[in-house]
XYZ file of N, CA and C in Angstrom:
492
model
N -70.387 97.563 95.395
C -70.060 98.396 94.254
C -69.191 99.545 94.739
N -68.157 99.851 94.517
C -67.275 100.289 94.930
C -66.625 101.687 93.886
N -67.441 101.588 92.998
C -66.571 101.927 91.719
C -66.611 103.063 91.792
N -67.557 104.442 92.732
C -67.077 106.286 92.632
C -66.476 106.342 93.771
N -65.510 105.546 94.332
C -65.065 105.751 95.789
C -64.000 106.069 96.239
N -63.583 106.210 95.049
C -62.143 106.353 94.896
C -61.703 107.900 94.755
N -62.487 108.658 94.931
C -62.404 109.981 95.233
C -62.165 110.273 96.771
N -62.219 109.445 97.555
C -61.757 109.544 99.182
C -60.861 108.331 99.582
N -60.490 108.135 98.622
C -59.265 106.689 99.015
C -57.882 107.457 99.259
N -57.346 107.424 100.731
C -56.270 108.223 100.787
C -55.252 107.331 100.356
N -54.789 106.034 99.752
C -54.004 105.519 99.652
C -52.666 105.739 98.612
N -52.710 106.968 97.703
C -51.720 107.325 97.386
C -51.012 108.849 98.260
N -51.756 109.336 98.782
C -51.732 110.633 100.399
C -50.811 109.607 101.028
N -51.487 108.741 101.749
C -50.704 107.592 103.104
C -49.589 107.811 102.373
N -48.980 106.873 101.221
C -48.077 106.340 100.244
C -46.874 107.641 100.102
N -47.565 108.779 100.007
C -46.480 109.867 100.107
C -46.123 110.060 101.351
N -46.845 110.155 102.860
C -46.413 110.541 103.742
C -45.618 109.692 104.523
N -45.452 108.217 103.968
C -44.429 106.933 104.387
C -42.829 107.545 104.293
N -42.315 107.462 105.192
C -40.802 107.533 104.960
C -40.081 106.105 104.461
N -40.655 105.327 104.345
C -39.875 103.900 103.897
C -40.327 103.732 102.495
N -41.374 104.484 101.859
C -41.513 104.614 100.480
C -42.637 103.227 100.058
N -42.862 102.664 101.351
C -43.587 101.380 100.871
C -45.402 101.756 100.787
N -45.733 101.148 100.106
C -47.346 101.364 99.331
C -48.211 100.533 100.886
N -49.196 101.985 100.805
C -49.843 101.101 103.039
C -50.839 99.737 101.908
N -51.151 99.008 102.180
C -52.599 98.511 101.909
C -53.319 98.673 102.602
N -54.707 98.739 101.572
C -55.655 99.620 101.341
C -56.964 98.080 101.634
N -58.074 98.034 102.371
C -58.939 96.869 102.770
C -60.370 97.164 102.530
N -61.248 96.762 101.858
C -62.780 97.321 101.520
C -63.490 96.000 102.453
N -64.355 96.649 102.888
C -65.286 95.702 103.799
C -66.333 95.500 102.941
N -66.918 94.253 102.682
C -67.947 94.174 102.076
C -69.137 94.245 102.711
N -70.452 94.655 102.866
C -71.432 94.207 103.756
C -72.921 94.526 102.855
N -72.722 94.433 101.661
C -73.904 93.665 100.534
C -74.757 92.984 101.071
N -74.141 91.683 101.791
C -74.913 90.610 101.963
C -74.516 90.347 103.828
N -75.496 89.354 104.206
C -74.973 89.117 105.667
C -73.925 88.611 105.864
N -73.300 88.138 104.565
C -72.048 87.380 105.414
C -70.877 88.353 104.655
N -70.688 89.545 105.630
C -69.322 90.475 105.444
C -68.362 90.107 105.385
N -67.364 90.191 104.020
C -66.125 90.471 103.620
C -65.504 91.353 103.708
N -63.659 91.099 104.252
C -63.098 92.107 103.832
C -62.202 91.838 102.494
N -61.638 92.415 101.747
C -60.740 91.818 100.550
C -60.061 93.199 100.465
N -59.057 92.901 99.883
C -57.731 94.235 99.634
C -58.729 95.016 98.368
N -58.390 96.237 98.366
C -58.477 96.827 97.361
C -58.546 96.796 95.991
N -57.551 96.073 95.610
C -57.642 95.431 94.738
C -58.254 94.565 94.109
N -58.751 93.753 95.012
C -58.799 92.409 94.572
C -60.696 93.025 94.615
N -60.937 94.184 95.445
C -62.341 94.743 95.353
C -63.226 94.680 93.809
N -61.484 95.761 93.480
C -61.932 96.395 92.240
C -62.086 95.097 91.102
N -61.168 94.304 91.337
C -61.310 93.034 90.368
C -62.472 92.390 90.391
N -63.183 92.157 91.315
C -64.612 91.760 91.417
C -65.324 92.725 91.101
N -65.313 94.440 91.313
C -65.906 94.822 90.982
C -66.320 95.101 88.993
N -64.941 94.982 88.849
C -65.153 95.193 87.502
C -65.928 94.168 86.559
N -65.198 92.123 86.930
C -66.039 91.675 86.744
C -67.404 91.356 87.106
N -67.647 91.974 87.486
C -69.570 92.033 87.992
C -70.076 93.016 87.461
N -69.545 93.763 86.526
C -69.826 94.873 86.033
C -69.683 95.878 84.824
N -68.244 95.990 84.564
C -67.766 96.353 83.385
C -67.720 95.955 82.468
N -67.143 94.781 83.033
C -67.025 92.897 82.053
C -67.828 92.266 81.853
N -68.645 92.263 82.471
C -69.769 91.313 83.049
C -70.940 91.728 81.262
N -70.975 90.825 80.828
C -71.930 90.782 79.422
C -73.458 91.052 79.545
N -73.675 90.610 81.058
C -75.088 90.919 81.148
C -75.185 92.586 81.671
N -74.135 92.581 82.444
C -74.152 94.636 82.706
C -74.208 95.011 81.277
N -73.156 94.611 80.401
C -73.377 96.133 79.168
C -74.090 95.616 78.832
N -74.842 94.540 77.876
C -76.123 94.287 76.904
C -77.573 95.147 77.623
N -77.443 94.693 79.276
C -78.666 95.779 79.395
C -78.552 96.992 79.184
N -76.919 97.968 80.070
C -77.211 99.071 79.920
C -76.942 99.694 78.178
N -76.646 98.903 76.774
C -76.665 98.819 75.834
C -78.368 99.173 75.537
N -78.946 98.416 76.198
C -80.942 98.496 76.003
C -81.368 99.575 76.321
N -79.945 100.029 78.030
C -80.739 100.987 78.081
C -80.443 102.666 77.240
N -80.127 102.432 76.161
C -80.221 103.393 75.093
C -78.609 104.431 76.260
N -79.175 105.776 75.427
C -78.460 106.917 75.520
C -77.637 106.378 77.037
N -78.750 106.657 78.186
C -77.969 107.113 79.357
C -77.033 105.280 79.603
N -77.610 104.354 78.897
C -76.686 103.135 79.104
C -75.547 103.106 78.778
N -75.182 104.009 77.743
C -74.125 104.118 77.476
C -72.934 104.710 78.212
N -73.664 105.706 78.715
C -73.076 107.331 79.588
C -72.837 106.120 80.542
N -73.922 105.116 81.381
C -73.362 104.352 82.753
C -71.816 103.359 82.303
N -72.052 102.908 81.324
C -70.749 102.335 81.153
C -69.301 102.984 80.966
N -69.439 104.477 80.503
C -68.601 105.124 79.821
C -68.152 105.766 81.790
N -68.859 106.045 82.476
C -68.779 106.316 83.633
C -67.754 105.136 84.601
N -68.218 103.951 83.959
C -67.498 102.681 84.883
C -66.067 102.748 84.382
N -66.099 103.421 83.297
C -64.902 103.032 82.854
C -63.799 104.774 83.148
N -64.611 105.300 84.020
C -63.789 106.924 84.204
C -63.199 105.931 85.948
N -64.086 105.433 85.963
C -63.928 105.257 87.621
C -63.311 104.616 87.521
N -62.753 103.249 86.582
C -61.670 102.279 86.396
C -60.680 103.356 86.780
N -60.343 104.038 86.319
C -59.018 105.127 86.277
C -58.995 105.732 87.306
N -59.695 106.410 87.742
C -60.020 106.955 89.043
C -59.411 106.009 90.206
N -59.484 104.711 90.308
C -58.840 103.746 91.287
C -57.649 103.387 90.516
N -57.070 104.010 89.528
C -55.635 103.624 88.662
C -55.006 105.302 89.631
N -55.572 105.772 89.520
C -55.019 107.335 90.339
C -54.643 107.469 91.472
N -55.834 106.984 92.091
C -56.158 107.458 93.638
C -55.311 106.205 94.299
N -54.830 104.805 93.605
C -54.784 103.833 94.944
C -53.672 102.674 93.626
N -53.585 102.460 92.310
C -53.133 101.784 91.450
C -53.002 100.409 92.278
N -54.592 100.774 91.625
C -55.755 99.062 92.593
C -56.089 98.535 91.472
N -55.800 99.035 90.064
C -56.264 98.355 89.226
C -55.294 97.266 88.130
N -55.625 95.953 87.793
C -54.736 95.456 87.233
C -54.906 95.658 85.382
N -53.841 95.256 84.430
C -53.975 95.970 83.781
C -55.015 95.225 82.701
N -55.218 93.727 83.276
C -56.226 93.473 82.559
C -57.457 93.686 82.260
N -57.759 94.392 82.938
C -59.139 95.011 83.045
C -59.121 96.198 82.258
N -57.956 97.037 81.769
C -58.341 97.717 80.607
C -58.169 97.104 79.300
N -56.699 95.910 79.428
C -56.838 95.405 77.896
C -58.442 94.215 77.950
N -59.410 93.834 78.859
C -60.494 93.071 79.066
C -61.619 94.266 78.413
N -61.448 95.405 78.926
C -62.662 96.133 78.288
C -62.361 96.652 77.051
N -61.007 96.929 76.938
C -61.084 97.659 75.144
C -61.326 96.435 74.324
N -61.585 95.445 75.110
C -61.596 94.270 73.705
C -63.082 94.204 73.841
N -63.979 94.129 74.957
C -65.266 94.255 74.843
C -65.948 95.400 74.114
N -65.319 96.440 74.437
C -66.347 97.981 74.091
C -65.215 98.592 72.597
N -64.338 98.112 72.569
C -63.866 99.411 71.500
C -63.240 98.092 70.287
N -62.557 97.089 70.524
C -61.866 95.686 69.670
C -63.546 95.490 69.003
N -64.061 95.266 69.691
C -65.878 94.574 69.001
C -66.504 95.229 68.205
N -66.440 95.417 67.096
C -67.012 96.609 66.031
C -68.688 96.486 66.338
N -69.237 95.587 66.827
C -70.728 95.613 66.724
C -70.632 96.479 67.882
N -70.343 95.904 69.722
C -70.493 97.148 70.431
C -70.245 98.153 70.513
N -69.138 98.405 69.562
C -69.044 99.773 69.208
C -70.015 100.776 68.731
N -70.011 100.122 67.289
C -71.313 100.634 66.624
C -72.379 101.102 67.461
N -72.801 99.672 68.586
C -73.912 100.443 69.139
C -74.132 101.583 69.999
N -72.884 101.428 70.603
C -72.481 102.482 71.528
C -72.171 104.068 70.849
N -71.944 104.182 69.516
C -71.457 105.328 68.961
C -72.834 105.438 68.515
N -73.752 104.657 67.922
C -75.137 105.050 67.516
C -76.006 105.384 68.741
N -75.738 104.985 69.889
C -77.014 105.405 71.085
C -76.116 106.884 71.881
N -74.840 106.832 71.976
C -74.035 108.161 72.248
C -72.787 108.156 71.986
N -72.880 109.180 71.335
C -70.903 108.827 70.705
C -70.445 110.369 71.220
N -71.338 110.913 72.304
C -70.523 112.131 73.370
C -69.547 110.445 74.579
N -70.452 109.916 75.126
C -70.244 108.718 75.789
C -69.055 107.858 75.071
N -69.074 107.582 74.804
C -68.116 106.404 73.796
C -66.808 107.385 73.521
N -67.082 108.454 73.364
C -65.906 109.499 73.236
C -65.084 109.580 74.531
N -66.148 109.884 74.934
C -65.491 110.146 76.875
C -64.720 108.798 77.333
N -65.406 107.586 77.011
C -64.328 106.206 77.076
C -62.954 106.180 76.485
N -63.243 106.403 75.249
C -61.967 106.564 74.183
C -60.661 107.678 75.029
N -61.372 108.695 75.552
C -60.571 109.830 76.147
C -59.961 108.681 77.417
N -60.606 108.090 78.139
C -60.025 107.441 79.256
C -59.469 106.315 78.702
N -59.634 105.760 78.205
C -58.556 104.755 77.731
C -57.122 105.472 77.594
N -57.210 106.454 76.524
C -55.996 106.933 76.364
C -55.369 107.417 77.704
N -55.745 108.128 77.761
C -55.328 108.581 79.833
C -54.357 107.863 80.329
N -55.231 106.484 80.474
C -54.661 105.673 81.182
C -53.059 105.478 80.613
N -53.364 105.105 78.881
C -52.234 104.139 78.478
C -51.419 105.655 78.699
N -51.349 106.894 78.155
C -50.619 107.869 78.524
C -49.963 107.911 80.002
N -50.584 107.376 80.923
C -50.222 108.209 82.329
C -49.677 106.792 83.059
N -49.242 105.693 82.060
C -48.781 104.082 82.425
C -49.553 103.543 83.186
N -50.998 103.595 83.219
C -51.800 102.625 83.890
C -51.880 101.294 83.150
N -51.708 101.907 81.750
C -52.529 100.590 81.128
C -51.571 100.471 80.098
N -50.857 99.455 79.792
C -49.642 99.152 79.545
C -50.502 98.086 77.565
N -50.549 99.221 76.922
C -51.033 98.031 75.692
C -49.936 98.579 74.449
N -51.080 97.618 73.185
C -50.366 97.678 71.517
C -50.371 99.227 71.221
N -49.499 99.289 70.274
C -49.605 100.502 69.758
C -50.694 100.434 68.554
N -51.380 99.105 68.098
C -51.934 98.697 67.398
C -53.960 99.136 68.057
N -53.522 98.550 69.678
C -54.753 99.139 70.484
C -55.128 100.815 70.361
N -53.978 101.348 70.854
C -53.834 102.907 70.454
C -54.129 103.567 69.292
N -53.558 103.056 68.068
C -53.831 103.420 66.877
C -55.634 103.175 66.592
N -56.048 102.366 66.708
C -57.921 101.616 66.975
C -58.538 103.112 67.610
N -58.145 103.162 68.843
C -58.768 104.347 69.965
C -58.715 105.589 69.068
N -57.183 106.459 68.540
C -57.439 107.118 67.877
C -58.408 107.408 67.158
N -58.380 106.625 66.057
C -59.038 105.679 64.565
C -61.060 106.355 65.680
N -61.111 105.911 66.518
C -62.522 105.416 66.762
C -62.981 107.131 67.535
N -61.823 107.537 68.267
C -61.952 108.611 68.867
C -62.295 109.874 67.516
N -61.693 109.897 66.228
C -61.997 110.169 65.198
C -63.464 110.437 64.729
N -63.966 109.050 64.564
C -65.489 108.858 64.490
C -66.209 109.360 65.418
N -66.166 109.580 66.363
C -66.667 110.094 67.403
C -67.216 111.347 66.868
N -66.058 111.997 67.197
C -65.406 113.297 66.749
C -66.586 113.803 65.200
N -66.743 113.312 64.280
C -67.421 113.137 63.497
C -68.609 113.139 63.631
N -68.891 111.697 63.982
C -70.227 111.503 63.925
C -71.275 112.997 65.206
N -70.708 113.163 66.371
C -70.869 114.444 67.033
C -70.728 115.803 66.494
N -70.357 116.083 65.016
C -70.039 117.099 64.327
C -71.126 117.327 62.816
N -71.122 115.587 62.865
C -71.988 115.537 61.737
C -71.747 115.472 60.283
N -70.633 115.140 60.358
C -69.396 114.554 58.963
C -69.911 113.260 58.890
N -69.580 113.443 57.561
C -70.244 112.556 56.614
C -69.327 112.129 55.440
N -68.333 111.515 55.433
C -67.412 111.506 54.362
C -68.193 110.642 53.347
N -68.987 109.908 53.379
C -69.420 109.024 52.886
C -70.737 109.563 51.400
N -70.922 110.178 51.669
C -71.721 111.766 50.860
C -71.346 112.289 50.072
């Protein structure tokens, strides 16, 4: 699990101090299990995400697990960016893969804005980030949704009620 580590990944530091302008690669050792891997950076985070972000059995539990389940996912998804910053280890399917899981899916939404919609907000904020700062290359149709949901948020945390 790799995913807060990216706060000591010098690989965009190296990347500036190159005079040939070329990107160093970046190698994560695995040692989980006895039989240690190494895999690029990348290809870390790609496993890491699917085992995790993506992964249906990660959110449905931390979905169960109420409030702070939410906050853990909304967290996986700061740290997605965090390795879009520190090392642009991340590919871009993995943000158009999760906005279609957590924010495209009106049911996980729902649940996620009903168990914390401070959490679900804080996602919405990183999504945008990303697509703002060209990590994450989507629709303007995706964007317009995030708004739209970042809205509700916004709301439902305020306690608006148009519906009244």
């Amino acid at each position: 699990d790799v995913s807060h580590y990216f706060d000591s990944d010098p690989t965009k530091v190296v990347e500036g101090l190159r005079k040939d302008g070329k990107k160093p690669s970046a190698f994560i050792a695995d040692t989980t299990t006895a039989n240690a891997q190494v895999r690029s950076l990348s290809a870390q985070v790609r496993l890491d995400s699917r085992t995790k972000l993506l992964n249906p059995k990660f959110y449905e539990a931390a979905l169960k697990g109420g409030y702070e389940g939410v906050r853990e996912i909304s967290k996986r998804m700061r740290y997605t960016l965090g390795w879009s910053t520190t090392a642009g280890a991340v590919d871009n399917f993995v943000y158009e893969d999760a906005n279609e899981t957590y924010i495209a899916d009106e049911d996980i939404r729902r649940r996620m804005l009903d168990k914390n919609p401070d959490a679900l907000r804080d996602m919405v904020q990183t999504f945008l980030e990303a697509a703002s700062k060209g990590y994450w290359d989507t629709s303007e149709e995706n964007l317009e949704r995030l708004r739209d949901v970042y809205q509700e948020c916004e709301d439902r945390i305020e306690g608006v009620d148009f519906t009244a």
